[in-house]
Coordinates of C-alpha atoms and ligand atoms in Angstrom, one line a residue:
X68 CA 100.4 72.4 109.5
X69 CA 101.7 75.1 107.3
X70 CA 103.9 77.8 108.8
X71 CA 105.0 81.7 107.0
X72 CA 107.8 82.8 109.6
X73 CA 108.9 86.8 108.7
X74 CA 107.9 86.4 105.2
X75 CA 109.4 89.3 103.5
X76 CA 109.2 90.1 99.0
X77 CA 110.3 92.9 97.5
X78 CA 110.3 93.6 94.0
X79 CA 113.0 95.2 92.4
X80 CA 111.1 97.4 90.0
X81 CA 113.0 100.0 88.2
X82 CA 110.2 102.8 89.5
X83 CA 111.6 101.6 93.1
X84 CA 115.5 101.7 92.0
X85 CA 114.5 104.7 90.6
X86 CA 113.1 106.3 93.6
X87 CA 115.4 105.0 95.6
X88 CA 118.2 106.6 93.2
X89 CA 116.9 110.0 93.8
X90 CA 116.6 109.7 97.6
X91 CA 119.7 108.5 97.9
X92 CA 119.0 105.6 100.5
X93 CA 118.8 102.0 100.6
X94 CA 115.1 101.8 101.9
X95 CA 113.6 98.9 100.1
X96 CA 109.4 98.4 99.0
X97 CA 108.2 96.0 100.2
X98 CA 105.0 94.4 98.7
X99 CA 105.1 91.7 102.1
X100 CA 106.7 93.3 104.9
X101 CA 107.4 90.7 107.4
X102 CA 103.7 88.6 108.0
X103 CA 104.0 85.5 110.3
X104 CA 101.0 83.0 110.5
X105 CA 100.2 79.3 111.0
X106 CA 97.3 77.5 109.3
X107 CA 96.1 74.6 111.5
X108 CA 94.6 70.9 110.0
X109 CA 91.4 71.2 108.3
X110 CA 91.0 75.4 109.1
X111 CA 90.2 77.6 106.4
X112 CA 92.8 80.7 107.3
X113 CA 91.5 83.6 105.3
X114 CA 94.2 87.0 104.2
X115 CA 91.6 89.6 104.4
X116 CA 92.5 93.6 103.2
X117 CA 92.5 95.4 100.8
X118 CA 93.6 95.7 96.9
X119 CA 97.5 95.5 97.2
X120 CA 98.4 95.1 100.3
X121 CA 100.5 92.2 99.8
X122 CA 97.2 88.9 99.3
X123 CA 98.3 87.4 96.2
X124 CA 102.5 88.1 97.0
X125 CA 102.0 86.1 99.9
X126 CA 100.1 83.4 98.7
X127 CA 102.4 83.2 95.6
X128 CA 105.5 82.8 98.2
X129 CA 103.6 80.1 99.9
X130 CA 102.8 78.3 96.4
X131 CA 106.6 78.6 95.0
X132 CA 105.4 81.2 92.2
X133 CA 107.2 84.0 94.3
X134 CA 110.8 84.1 95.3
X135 CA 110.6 86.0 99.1
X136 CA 113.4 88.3 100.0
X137 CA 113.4 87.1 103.7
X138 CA 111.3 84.3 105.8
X139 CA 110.7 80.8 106.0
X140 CA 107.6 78.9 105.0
X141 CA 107.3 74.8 106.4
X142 CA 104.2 72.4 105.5
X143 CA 104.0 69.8 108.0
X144 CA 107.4 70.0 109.3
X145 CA 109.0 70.1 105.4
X146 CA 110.7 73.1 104.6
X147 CA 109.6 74.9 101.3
X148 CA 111.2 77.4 101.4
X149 CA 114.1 79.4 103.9
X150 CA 115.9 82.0 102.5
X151 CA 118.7 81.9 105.1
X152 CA 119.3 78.2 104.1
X153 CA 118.9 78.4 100.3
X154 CA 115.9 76.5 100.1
X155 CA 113.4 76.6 97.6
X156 CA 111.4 73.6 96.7
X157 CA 110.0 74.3 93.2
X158 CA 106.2 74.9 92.9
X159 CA 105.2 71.6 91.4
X160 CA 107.0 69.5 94.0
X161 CA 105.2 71.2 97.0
X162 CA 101.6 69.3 96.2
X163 CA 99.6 72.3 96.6
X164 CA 96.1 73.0 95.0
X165 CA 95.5 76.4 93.7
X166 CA 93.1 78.9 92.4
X167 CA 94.3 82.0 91.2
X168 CA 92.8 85.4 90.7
X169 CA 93.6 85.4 87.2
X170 CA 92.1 81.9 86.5
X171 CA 93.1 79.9 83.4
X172 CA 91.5 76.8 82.5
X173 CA 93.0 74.3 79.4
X174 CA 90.9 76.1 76.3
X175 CA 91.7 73.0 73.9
X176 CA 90.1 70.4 76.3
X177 CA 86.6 69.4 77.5
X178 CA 85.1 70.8 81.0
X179 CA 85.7 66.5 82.0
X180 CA 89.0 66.5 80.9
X181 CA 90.2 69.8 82.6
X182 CA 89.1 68.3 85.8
X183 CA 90.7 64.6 85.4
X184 CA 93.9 66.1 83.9
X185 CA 95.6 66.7 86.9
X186 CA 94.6 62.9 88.3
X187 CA 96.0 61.5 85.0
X188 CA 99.6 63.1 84.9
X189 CA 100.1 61.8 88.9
X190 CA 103.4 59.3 88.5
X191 CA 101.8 55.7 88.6
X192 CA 102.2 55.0 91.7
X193 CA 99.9 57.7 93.1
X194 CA 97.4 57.9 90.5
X195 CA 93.9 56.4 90.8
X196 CA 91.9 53.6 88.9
X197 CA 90.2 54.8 86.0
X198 CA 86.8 54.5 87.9
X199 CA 88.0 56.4 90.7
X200 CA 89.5 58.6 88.3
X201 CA 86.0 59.5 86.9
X202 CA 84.1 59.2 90.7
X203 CA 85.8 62.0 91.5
X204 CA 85.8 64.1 88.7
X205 CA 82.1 63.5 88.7
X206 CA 82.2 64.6 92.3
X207 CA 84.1 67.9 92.1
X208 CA 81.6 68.9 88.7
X209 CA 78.6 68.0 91.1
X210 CA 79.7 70.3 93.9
X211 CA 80.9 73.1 91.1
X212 CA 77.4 72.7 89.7
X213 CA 79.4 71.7 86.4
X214 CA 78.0 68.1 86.0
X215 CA 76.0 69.5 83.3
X216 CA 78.6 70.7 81.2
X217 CA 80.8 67.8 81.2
X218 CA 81.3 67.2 78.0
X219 CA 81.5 70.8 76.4
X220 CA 84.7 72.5 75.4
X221 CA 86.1 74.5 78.4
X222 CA 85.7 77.9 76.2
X223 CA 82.7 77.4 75.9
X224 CA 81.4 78.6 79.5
X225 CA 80.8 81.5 81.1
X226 CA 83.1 83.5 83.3
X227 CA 81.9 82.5 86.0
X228 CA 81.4 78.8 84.8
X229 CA 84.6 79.3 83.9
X230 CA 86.0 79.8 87.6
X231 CA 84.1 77.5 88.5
X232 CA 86.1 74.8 86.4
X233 CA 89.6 76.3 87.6
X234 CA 87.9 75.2 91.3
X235 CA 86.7 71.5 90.2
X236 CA 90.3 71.1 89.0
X237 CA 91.9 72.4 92.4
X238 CA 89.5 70.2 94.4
X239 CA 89.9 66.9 92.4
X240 CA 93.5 66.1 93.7
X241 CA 92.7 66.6 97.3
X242 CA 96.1 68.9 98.0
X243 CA 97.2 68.7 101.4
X244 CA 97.4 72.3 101.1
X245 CA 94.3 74.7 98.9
X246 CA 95.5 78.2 97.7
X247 CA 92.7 80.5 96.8
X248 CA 92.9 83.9 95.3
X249 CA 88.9 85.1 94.8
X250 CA 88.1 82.2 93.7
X251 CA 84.3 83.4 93.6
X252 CA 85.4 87.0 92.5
X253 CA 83.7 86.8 88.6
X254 CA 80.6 85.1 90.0
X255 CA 76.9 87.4 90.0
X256 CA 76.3 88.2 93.9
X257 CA 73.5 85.1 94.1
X258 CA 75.9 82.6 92.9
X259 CA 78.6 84.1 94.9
X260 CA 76.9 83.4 98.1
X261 CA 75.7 79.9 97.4
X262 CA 78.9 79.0 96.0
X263 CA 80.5 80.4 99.4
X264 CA 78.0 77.7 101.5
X265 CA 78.7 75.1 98.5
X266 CA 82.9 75.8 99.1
X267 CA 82.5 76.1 103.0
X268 CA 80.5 72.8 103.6
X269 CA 82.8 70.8 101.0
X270 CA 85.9 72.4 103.0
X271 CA 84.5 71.0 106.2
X272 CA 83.4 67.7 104.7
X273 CA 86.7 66.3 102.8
X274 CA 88.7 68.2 106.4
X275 CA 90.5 70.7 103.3
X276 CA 93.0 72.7 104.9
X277 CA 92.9 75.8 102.9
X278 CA 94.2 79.9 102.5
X279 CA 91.8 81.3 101.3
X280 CA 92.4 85.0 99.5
X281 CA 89.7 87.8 99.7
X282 CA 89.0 91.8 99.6
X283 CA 85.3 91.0 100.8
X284 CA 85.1 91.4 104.6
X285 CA 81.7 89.7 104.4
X286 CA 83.0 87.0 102.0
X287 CA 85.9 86.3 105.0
X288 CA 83.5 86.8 108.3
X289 CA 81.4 84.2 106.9
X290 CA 83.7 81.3 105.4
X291 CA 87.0 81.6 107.4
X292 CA 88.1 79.8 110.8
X293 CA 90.5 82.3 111.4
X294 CA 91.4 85.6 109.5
X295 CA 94.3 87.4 109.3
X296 CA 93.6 90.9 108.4
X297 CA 96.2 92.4 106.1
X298 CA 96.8 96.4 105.3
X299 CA 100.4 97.5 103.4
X300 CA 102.5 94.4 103.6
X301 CA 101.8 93.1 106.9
X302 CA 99.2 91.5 109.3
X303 CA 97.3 94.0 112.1
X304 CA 95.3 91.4 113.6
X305 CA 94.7 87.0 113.5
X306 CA 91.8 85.8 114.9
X307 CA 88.5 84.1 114.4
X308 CA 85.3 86.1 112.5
X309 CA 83.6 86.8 115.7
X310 CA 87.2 88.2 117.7
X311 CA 88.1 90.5 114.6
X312 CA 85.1 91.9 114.2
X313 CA 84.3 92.8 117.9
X314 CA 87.6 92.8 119.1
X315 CA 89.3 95.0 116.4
X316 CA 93.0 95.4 117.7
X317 CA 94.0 98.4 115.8
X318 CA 92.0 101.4 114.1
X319 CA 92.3 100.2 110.1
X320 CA 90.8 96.2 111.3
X321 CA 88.0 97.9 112.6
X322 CA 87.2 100.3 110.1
X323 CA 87.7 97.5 107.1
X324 CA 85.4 95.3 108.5
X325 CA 82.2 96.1 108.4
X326 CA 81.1 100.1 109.2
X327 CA 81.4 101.6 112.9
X328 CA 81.2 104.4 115.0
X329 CA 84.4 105.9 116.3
X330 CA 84.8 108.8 118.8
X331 CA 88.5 109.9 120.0
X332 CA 88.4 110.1 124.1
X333 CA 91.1 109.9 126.8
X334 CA 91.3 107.4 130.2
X335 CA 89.8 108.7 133.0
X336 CA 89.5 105.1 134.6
X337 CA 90.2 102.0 134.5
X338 CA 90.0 98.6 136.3
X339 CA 90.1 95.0 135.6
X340 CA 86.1 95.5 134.9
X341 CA 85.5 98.7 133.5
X342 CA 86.8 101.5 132.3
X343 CA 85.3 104.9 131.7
X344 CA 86.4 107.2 128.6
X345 CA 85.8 110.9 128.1
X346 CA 84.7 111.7 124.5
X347 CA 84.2 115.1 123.3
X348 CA 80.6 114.6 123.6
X349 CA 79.9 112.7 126.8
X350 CA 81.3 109.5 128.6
X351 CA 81.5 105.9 127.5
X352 CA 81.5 103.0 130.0
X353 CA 83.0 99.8 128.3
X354 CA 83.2 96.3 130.3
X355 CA 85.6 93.0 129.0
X356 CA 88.3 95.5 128.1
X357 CA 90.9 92.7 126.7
X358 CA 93.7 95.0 127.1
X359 CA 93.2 97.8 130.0
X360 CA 94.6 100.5 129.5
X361 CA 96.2 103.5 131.5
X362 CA 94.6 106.4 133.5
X363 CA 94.9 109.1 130.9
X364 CA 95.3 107.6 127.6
X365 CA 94.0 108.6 124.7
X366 CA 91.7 105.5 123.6
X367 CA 89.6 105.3 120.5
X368 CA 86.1 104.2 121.2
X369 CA 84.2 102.1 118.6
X370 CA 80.8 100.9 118.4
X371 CA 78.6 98.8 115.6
X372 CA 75.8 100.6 114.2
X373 CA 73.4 97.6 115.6
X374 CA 74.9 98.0 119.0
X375 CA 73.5 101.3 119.3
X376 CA 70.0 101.1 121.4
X377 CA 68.1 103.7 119.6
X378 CA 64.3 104.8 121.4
X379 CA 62.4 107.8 121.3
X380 CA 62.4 107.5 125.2
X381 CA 64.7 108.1 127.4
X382 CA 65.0 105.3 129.6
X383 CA 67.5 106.6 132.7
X384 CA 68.3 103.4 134.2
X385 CA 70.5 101.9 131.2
X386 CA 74.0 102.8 131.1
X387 CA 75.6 104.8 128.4
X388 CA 72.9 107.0 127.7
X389 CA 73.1 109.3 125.1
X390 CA 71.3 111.7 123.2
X391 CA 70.6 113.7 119.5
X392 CA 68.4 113.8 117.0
X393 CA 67.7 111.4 113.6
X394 CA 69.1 113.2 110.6
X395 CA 68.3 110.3 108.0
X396 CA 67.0 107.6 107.7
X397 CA 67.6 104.4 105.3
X398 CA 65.5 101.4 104.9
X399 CA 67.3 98.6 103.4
X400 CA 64.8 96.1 103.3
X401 CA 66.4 93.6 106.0
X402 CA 67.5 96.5 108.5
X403 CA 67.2 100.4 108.6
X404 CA 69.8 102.9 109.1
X405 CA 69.6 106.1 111.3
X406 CA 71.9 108.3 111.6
X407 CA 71.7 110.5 115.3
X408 CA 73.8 113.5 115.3
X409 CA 74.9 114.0 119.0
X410 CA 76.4 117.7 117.8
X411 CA 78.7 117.6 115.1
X412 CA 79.2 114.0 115.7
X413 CA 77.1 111.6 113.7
X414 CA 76.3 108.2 115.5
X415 CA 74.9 105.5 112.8
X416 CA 72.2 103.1 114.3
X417 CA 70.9 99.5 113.0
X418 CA 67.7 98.0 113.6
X419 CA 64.9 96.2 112.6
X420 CA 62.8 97.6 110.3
X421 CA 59.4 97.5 112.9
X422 CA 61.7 100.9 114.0
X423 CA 60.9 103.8 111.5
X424 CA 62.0 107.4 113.3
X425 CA 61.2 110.0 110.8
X426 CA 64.8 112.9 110.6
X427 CA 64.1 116.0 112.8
X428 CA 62.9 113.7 116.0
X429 CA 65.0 113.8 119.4
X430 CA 65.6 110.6 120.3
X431 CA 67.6 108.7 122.5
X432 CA 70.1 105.9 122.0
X433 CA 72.2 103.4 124.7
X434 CA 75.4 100.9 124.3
X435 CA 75.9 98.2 126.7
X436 CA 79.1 98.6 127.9
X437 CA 80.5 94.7 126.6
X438 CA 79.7 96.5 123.0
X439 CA 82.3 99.3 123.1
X440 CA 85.8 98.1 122.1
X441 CA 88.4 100.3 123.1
X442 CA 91.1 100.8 120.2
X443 CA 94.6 101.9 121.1
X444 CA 95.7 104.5 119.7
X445 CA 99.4 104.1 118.2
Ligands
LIG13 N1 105.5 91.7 89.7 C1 105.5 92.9 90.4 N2 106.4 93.8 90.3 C2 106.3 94.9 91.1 N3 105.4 95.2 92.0 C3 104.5 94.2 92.2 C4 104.4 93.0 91.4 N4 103.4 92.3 91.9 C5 102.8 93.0 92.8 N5 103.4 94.2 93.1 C6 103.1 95.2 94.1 O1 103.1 94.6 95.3 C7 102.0 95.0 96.1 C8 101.1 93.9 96.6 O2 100.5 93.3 95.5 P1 99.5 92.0 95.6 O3 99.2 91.5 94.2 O4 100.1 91.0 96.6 O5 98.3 92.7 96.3 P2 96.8 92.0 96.6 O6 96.6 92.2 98.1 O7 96.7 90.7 96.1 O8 95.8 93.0 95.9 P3 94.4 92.7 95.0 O9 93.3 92.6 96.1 O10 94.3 94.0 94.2 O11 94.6 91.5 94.2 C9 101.2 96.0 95.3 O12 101.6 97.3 95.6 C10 101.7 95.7 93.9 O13 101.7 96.8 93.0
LIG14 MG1 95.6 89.8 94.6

């Protein structure tokens, strides 16, 4: 549906002519250095990382806000935007929905008339009935949990109600295309999580193709179809919730999302099965290796904190076998944390609470092999 082919923007600030005065070369900063992505029909594509690495400049480009230095950007076979060809539809002619981090709603008009604003300026050919016109207001308030407010002047709300609104608005035109830059981001955590559910479930339902803009790994495992993990300008990884966070391609995706357990070790083999890596602290057997690598490289191993096994036996006949003793413990209600040091290494453990092993105890802890993902090192 929509395509970003070697999207590249860099901003000429004088701090960067500057710079680039005093070094004496032509190398250019780049806020997007080159990202390449599809969204498919009815997906919710998420650009996950972390503050400035490039979120808002590329969802700008796609919405027309943003001139890009380099790249091409196509909706449904209609080109936007390509810089080689001098193309650049203008933002309002693109029939986009967005929601930007910086929301701003219409102060002098009711929360009602905010949301039916953008039906009533559609050229009369396009626009809808007056009763339709107020069905669907009605029906983006309801799902924004703003039906109560109708009438009130948009000032008049919350921060949060106030994001809210800038949402109801987005939804009410049913863009072919949603842009959303933290939409949720000045909500408390409670209504932050329903109104992810709320925004998930009406995504699914009206078949909303949408990008959707976060920092909050969490956020992005739980709302997204696919997520393209971002870090200085470009993408390190594209893949569904479940792939990124067990498969973790490179060292920064799987250290942004969520917490793991990382131990540097080299190749000492490998086949289409399993492969074994030496650590400095004892050997790791990892099966459904996506990409094998070679005798003798140097691999980093990583493994979630509620992969690790953790028992005050030893059991002998479970592979990957390690073990240390419990330096702290953390209960957080849901789960408790250990944390084994094998060492000088420190291994972090998640389990249900019904485990409580007080610090000072040996214990010992196991990975199944299909839980280690091997990271190459680069
Ligand atoms: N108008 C501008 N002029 C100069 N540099 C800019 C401008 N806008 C953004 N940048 C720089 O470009 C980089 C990317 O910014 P961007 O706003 O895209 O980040 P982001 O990923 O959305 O971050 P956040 O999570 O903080 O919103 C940053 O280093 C930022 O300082
Ligand atoms: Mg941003």
């Amino acid at each position: 549906m929509l395509t970003v082919e070697s999207l590249k923007k860099s901003y000429d600030d004088t701090s960067a002519r500057a710079s680039k005065r005093r070094s004496g070369q032509g190398a250019r900063v780049y806020a997007v250095g080159g990202v390449d992505f599809e969204v498919h029909d009815g997906e919710l594509f998420t650009l996950l990382g972390p503050s400035g690495c490039g979120k808002t400049t590329t969802l700008r480009s796609v919405a027309g806000l943003e001139r890009p230095t380099e790249g091409r950007v196509t909706l449904g076979g209609r080109v936007l935007f390509d810089a080689a060809q001098k193309i650049n539809i203008h933002a309002n002619q693109r029939g986009l929905g967005m929601v930007f981090q910086s929301y701003a709603i219409w102060p002098h008009m009711s929360v009602f008339k905010n949301v039916s604003f953008p039906l009533e300026v559609m050229p009369r050919a396009k626009r809808p009935a007056r009763k339709e016109i107020e069905d669907l207001v009605g029906q983006a308030l309801e799902v924004t949990e703003l039906a109560a407010y109708a009438g009130r002047p948009a000032t008049k709300l919350s921060g949060g109600q106030q994001q809210r609104l800038a949402l109801a608005r987005a939804l009410v035109t049913r863009p072919e295309l949603m842009l959303l830059d933290e939409p949720l981001s000045n909500l408390d955590a409670k209504l932050r999580e329903s109104m992810r559910f709320e925004l998930k479930r009406l995504q699914r339902e009206l078949n909303l193709t949408a990008i959707y803009v976060t920092h909050d790994q969490s956020e992005a495992l739980v709302m997204s179809n696919r997520i393209a993990v971002m870090n200085q300008g470009r993408i390190e990884q594209i893949g569904k919730p479940r792939e990124i966070y067990t498969k973790p391609a490179t060292r920064f995706v799987a250290e942004f999302i969520g917490t793991s357990n990382f131990m540097e070790g080299k190749v000492v083999s490998a086949g289409a099965g399993e492969v074994s890596v030496d650590t400095a602290h004892g050997r790791m057997v990892a099966h459904g290796v996506e990409r094998i690598p070679a005798v003798g490289d140097p691999v980093l191993v990583s493994i979630r904190p509620e992969c690790v096994d953790l028992s005050r036996e030893r059991r002998g006949n479970v592979a990957n076998e390690w073990s240390g003793t419990v330096l702290t413990r953390a209960f957080m209600g849901d789960v408790v944390d250990h944390i084994v040091g094998v060492g000088e290494l420190e291994i972090r453990n998640r389990s249900n609470p019904t485990l409580s092993i007080p610090p000072g105890t040996e214990v010992h802890f196991s990975v199944a092999p299909d839980k280690v993902t091997l990271v190459p090192v680069d």
